[in-house]
Coordinates of C-alpha atoms and ligand atoms in Angstrom, one line a residue:
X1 CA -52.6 30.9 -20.8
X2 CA -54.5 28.1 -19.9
X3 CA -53.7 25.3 -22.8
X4 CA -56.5 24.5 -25.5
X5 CA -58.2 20.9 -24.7
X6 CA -58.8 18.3 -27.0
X7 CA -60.1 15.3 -26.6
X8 CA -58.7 12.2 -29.2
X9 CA -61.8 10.1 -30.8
X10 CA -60.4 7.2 -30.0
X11 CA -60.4 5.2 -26.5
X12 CA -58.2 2.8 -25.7
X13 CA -57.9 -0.2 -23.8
X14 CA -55.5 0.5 -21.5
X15 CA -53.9 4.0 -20.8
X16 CA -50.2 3.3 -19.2
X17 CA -48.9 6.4 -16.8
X18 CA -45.1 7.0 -17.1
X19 CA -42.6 5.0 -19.7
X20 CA -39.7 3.9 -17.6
X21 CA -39.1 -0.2 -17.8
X22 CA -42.1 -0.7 -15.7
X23 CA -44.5 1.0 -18.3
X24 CA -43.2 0.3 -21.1
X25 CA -43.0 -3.7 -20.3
X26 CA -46.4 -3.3 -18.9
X27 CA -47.7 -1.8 -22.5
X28 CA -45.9 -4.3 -24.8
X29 CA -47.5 -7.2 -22.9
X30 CA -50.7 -5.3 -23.1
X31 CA -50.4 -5.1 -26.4
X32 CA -49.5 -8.6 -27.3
X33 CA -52.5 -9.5 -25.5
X34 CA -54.0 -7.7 -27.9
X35 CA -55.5 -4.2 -26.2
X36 CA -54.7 -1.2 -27.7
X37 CA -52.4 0.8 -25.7
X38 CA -51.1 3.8 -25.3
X39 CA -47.7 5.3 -23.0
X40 CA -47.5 8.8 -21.8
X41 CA -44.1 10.2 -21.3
X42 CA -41.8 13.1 -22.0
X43 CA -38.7 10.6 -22.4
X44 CA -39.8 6.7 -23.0
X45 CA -36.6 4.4 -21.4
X46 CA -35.9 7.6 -19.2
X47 CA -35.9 7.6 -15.7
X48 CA -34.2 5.2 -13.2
X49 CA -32.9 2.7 -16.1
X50 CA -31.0 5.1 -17.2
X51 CA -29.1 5.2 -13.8
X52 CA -29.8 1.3 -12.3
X53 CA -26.8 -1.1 -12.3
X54 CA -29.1 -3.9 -13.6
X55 CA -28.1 -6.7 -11.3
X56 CA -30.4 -9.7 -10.8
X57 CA -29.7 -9.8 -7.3
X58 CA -32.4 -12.3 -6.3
X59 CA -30.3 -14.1 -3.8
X60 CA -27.5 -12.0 -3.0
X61 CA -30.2 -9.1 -2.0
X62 CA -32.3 -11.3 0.2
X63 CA -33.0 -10.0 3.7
X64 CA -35.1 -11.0 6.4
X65 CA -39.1 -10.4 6.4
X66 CA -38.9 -10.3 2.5
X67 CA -40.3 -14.0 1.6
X68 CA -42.9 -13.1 -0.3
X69 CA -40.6 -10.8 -2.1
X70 CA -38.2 -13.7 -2.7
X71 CA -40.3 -15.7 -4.3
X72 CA -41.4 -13.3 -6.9
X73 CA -37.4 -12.2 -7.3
X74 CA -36.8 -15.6 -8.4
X75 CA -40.0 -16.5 -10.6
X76 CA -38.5 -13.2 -12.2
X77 CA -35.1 -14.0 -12.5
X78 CA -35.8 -17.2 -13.9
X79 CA -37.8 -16.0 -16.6
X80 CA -35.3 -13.7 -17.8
X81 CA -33.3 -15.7 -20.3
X82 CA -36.6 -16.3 -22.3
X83 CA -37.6 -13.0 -22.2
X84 CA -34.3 -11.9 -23.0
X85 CA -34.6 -13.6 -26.2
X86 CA -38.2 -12.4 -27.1
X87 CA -37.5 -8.7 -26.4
X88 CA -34.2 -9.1 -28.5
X89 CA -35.8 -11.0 -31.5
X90 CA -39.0 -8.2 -31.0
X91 CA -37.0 -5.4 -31.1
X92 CA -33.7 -6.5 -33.1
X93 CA -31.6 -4.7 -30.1
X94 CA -29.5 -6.9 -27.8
X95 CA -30.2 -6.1 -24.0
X96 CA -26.5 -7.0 -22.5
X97 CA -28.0 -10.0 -20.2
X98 CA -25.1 -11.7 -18.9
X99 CA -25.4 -15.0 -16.6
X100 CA -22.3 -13.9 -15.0
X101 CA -22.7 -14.8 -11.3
X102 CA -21.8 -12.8 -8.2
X103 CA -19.2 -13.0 -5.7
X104 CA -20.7 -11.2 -2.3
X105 CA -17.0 -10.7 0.0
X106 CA -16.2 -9.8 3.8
X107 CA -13.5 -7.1 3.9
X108 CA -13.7 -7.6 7.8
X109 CA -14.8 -9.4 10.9
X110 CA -17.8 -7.5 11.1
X111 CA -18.2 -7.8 7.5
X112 CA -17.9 -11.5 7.6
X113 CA -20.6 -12.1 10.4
X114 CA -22.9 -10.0 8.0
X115 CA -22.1 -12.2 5.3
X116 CA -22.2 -15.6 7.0
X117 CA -25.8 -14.3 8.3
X118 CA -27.2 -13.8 5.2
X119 CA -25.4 -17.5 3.7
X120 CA -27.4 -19.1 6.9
X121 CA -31.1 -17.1 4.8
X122 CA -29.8 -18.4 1.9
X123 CA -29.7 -21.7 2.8
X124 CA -32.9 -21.5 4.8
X125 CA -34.5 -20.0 1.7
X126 CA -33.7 -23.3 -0.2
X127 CA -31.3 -20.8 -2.7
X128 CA -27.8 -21.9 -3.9
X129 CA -24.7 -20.2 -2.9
X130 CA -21.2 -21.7 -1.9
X131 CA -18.9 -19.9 1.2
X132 CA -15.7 -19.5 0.0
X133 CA -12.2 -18.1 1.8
X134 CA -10.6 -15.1 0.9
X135 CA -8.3 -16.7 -1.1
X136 CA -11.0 -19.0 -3.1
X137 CA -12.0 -15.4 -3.4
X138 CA -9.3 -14.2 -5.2
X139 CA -8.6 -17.2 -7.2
X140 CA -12.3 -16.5 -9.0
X141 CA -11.5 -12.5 -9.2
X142 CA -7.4 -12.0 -9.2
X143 CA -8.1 -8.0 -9.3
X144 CA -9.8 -8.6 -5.6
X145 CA -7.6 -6.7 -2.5
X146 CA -5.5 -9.2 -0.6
X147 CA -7.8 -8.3 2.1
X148 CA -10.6 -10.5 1.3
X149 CA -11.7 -12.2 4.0
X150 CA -14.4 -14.8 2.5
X151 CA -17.1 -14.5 0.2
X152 CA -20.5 -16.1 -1.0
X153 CA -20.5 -17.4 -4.8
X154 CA -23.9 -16.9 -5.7
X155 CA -23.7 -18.4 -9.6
X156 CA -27.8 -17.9 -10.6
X157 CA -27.5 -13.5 -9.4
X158 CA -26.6 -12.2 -13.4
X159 CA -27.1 -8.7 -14.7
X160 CA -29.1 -6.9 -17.8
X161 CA -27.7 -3.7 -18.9
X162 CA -31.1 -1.1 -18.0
X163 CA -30.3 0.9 -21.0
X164 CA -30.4 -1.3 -23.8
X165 CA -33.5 -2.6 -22.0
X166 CA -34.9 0.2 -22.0
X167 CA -34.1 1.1 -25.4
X168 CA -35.4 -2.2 -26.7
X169 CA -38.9 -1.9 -24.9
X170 CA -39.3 0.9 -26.4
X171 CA -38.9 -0.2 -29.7
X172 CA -40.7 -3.3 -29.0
X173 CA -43.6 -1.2 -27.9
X174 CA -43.4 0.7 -31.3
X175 CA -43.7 -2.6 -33.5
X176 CA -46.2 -4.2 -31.1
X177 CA -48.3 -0.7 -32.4
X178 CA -48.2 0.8 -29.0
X179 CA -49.2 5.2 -29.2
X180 CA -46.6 6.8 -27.8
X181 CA -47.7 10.6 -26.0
X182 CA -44.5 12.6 -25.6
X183 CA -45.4 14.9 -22.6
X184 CA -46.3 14.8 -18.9
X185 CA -49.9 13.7 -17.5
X186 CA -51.4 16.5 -15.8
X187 CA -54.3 14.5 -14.3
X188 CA -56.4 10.9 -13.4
X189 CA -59.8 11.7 -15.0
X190 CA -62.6 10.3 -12.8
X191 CA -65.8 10.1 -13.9
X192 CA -68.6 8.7 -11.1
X193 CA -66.6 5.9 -9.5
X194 CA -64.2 5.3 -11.9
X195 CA -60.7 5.6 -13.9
X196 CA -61.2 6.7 -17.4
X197 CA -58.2 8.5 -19.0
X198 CA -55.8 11.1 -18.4
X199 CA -55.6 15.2 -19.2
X200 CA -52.1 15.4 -20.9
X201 CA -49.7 18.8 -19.8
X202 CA -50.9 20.3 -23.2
X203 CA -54.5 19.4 -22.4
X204 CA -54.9 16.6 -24.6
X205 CA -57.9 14.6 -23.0
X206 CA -57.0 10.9 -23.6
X207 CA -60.0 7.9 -22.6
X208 CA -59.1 4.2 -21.9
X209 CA -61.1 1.6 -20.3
X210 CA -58.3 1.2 -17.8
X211 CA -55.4 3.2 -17.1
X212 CA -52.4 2.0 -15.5
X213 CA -50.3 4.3 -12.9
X214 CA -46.7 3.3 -13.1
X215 CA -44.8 6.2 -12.7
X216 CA -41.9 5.0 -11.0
X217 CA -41.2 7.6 -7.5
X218 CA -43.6 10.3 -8.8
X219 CA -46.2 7.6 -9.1
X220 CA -48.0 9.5 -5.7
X221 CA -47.8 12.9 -7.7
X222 CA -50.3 12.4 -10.1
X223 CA -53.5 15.0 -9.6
X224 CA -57.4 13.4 -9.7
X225 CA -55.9 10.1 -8.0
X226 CA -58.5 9.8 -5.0
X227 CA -56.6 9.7 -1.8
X228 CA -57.8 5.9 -0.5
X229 CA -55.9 5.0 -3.8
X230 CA -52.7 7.7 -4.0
X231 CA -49.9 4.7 -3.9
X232 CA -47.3 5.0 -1.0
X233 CA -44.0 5.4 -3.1
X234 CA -41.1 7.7 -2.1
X235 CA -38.1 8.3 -3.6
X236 CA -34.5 6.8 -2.7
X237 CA -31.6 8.4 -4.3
X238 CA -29.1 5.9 -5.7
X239 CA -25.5 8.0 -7.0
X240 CA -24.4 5.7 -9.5
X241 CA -20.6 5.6 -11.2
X242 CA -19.6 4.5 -14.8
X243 CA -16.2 3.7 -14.8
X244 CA -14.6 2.1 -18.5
X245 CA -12.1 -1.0 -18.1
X246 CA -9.3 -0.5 -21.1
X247 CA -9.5 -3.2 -23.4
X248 CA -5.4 -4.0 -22.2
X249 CA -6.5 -4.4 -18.9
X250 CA -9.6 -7.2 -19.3
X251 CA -10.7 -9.3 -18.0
X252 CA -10.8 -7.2 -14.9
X253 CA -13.2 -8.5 -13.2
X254 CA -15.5 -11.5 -14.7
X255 CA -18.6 -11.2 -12.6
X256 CA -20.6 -8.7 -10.1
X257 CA -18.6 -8.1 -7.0
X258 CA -20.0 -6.3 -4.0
X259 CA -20.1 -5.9 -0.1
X260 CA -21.4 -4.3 2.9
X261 CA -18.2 -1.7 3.9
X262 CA -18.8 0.2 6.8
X263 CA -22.4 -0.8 6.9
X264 CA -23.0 0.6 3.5
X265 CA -23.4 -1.6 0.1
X266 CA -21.3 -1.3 -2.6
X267 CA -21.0 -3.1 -5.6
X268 CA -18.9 -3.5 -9.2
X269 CA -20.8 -4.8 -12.5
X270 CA -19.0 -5.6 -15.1
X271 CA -20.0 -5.2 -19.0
X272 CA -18.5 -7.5 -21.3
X273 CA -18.1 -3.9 -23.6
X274 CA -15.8 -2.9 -20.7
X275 CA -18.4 -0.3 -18.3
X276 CA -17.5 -0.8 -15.1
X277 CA -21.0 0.5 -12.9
X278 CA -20.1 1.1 -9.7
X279 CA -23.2 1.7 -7.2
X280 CA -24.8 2.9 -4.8
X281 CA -25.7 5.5 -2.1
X282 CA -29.1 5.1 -0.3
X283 CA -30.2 8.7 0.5
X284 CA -33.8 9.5 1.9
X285 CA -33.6 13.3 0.4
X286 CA -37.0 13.8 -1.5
X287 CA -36.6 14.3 -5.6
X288 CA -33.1 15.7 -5.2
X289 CA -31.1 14.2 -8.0
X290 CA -27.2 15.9 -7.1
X291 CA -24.7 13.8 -7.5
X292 CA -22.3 15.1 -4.6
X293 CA -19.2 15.3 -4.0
X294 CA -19.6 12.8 -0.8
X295 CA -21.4 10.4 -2.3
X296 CA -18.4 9.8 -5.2
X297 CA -15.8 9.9 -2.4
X298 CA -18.3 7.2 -0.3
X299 CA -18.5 5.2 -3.4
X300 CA -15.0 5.2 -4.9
X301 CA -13.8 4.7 -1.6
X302 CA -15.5 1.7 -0.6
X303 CA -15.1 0.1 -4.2
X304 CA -11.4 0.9 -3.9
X305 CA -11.0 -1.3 -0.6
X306 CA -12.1 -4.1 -2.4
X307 CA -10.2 -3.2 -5.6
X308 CA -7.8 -1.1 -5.4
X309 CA -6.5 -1.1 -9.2
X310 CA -10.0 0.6 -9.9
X311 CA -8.7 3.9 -8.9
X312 CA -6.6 3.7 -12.5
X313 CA -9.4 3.3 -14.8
X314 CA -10.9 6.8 -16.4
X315 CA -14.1 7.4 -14.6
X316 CA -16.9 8.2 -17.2
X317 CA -20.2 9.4 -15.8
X318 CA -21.8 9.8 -12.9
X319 CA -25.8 9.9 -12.1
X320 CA -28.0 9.9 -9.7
X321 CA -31.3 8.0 -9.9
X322 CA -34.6 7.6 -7.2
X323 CA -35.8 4.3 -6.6
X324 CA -39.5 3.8 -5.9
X325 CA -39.6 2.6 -2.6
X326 CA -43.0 1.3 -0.6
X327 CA -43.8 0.6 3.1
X328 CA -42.6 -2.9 2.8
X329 CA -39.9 -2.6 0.0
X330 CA -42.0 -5.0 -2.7
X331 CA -44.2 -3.6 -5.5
X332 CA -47.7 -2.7 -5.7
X333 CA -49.2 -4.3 -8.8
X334 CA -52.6 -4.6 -10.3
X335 CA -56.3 -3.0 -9.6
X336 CA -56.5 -0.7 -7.2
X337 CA -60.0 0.0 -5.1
X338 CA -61.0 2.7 -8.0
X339 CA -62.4 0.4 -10.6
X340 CA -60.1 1.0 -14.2
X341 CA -57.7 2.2 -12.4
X342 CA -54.2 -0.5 -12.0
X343 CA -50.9 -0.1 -10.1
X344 CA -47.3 -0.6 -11.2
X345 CA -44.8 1.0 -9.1
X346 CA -43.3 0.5 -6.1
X347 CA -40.2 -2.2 -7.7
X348 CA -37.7 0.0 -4.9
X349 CA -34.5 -2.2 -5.2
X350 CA -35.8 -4.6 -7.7
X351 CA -36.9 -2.7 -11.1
X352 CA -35.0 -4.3 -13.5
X353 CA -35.0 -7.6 -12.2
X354 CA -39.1 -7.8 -11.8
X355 CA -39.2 -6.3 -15.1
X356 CA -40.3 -9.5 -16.8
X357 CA -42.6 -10.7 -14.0
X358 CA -44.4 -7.4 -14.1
X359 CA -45.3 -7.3 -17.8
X360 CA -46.9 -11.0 -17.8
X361 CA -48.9 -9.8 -14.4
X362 CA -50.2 -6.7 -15.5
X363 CA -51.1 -7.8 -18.7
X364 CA -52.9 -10.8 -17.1
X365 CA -54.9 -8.1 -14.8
X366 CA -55.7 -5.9 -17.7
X367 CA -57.3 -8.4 -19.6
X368 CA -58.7 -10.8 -16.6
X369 CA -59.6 -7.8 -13.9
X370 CA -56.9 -9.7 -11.8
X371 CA -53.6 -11.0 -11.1
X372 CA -52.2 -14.0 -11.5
X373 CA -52.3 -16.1 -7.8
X374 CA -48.5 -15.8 -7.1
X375 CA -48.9 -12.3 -7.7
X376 CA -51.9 -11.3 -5.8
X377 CA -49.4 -10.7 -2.3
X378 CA -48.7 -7.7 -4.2
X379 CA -51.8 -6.2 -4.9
X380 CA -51.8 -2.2 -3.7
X381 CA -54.9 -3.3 -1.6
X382 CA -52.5 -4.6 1.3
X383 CA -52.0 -0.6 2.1
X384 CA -56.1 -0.1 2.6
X385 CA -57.0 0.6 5.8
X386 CA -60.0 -1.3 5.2
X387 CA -58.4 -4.4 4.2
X388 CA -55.2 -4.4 6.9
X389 CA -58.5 -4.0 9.6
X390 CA -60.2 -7.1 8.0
X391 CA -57.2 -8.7 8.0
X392 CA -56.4 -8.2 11.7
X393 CA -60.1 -8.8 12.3
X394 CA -59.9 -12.3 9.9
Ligands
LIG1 N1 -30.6 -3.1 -6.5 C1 -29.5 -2.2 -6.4 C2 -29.9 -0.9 -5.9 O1 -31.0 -0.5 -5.8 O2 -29.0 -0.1 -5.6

């Protein structure tokens, strides 16, 4: 049976798709700004955060071609200690941010060149971070295998744990008066040339002035989103472990450790309530969410070559999340060429650590029309055929 629609009296001002971190940082900004806002989502604080390791890997995740990425990585990172501290004083939740460092290490030659390669971006980049030997290494992180060959000390890469994030978003969201809509969107409604609401799964029709896609890898799912504007997100599975560090055997390890092992990246984030996360595959399979066999041999593996006393501790969970990943690996933020209708989605790699740098940039485009000027590299506009021609053509 087809569901019964109604349509709610009121409108509001901005209408935000999907309540992972993206949305729900994006609506308690809005709201601050004072627009009435609404989230629609089955689970607010579901979704990747739930899975995500929550490193702040600005530096230690740099890679060639992604500049423009950097930059807004760092403006991120560094506003993170203050917005650590509003979000926990908003929601009365603590978040678990930790300015721990991170000690990138070479298990071998090949390893090593890898490293020293991304120390010479570093550097170029203008970002801190110290080469060390492998037994500098293991001075910093005892538990480390005697087979460290060198390492980067990247002090300013710290970590957030996604779930409290999450969690206190969504209370923030609550006491900023956000409207919370527990179910799925069904639909963009379009009316003449532009956004203006949502049909819910139950057939709820919602109105806003301006609605706000941001629904993580399933962001290019949404039915009534005109194709020039359908953003270019796929999904990238991430298998994810939680292991728990005894309280007898802390400190284990005192910051994030990772490496590239057999061209693969693995890495180790330590909680100071003693989760040990240890991450991640990089699977181009669609929506599948299996955690396999293979990818917790790949992963325990790899983690165990660089400590081996981790195959000990009780393994607690394991997960498997899907990244929203974009042609060029940054996010698409901001109006899109359908006037009401704004992007956020697309963070791949970087969801938790852009988390902060998103809110204030969406909420400066919902109430302005447009983003703030470090932001505007990221606008979803840089995928229209129309602009890329009259950029070539410029
Ligand atoms: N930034 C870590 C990951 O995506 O696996």
């Amino acid at each position: 049976m087809h569901p019964r629609t109604t349509t709610e009296r009121t409108t509001t001002d901005a209408l935000v798709l999907g309540g992972g971190i993206i949305g729900l940082v994006t609506a308690w900004r809005a709201a601050q700004h004072g627009l009435r806002t609404a989230i629609v989502d089955p689970e607010p604080g579901g979704g990747a955060a739930q899975v995500a390791a929550g490193m702040l890997a600005a530096v230690t995740e740099l890679h060639y071609g992604e500049q423009t990425l950097l930059a807004l990585n760092i403006a991120s990172a560094e506003r993170y200690p203050a917005f650590a501290a509003e979000l926990e004083e908003a929601s009365g939740q603590e978040i678990g941010y930790r300015a721990c460092g991170t000690l990138a290490v070479a298990l071998d030659a090949d390893d090593r060149a890898h490293l020293r390669e991304l120390h010479a971006l570093q550097r170029q980049s203008g970002l801190e971070s110290e080469w060390l030997s492998g037994r500098e290494c293991r001075r910093l992180e005892p538990m480390l295998a005697p087979g460290v060959r060198g390492g980067l000390r990247v002090d300013g890469d710290h970590q957030v744990d996604p779930r409290r994030l999450a969690k206190a978003l969504v209370i923030a969201c609550e006491r900023a008066g956000v409207t919370f809509h527990r179910q799925w969107a069904d639909r963009l409604t379009v009316v003449g040339d532009r956004a203006r609401g949502a049909v819910l799964a139950d057939g709820t029709e919602l109105s806003a002035d301006q609605v706000v896609l941001a629904g993580g890898s399933l962001s290019g799912k949404l039915a009534g989103v005109p194709a020039e504007v359908v953003p270019p997100v796929r999904p990238v599975k991430g298998q994810v472990l939680r292991l728990t560090v005894p309280p007898s055997y802390a400190p284990f390890l005192s910051r994030t450790v990772r490496a590239v092992v057999r061209g693969s990246d693995v890495y180790l984030v330590p909680r100071e309530n003693g989760e040990l996360v240890v991450g991640a595959t990089s699977e181009e399979l669609g929506w599948d969410t299996t955690v396999t066999a293979g990818g917790v041999y790949e992963l325990l593996r790899d983690a165990h070559e660089l400590l081996p006393g981790l195959t000990e501790l009780p393994l607690t969970e394991t997960r498997a999340g899907l990244r929203p990943a974009s042609p060029d690996n940054a996010p698409l933020l901001g109006p899109t060429a359908l006037p009401g209708l704004h992007l956020a989605t697309g963070h791949y790699r970087n969801g938790v650590l852009l988390t902060p740098v998103t809110g204030d940039a969406m909420a400066h485009a919902l109430t302005t029309g447009e983003l703030p000027d470090a932001v505007r590299p990221f606008t979803p506009r840089r995928f229209s055929a129309l602009e890329v021609l009259q950029e070539q053509t410029a």
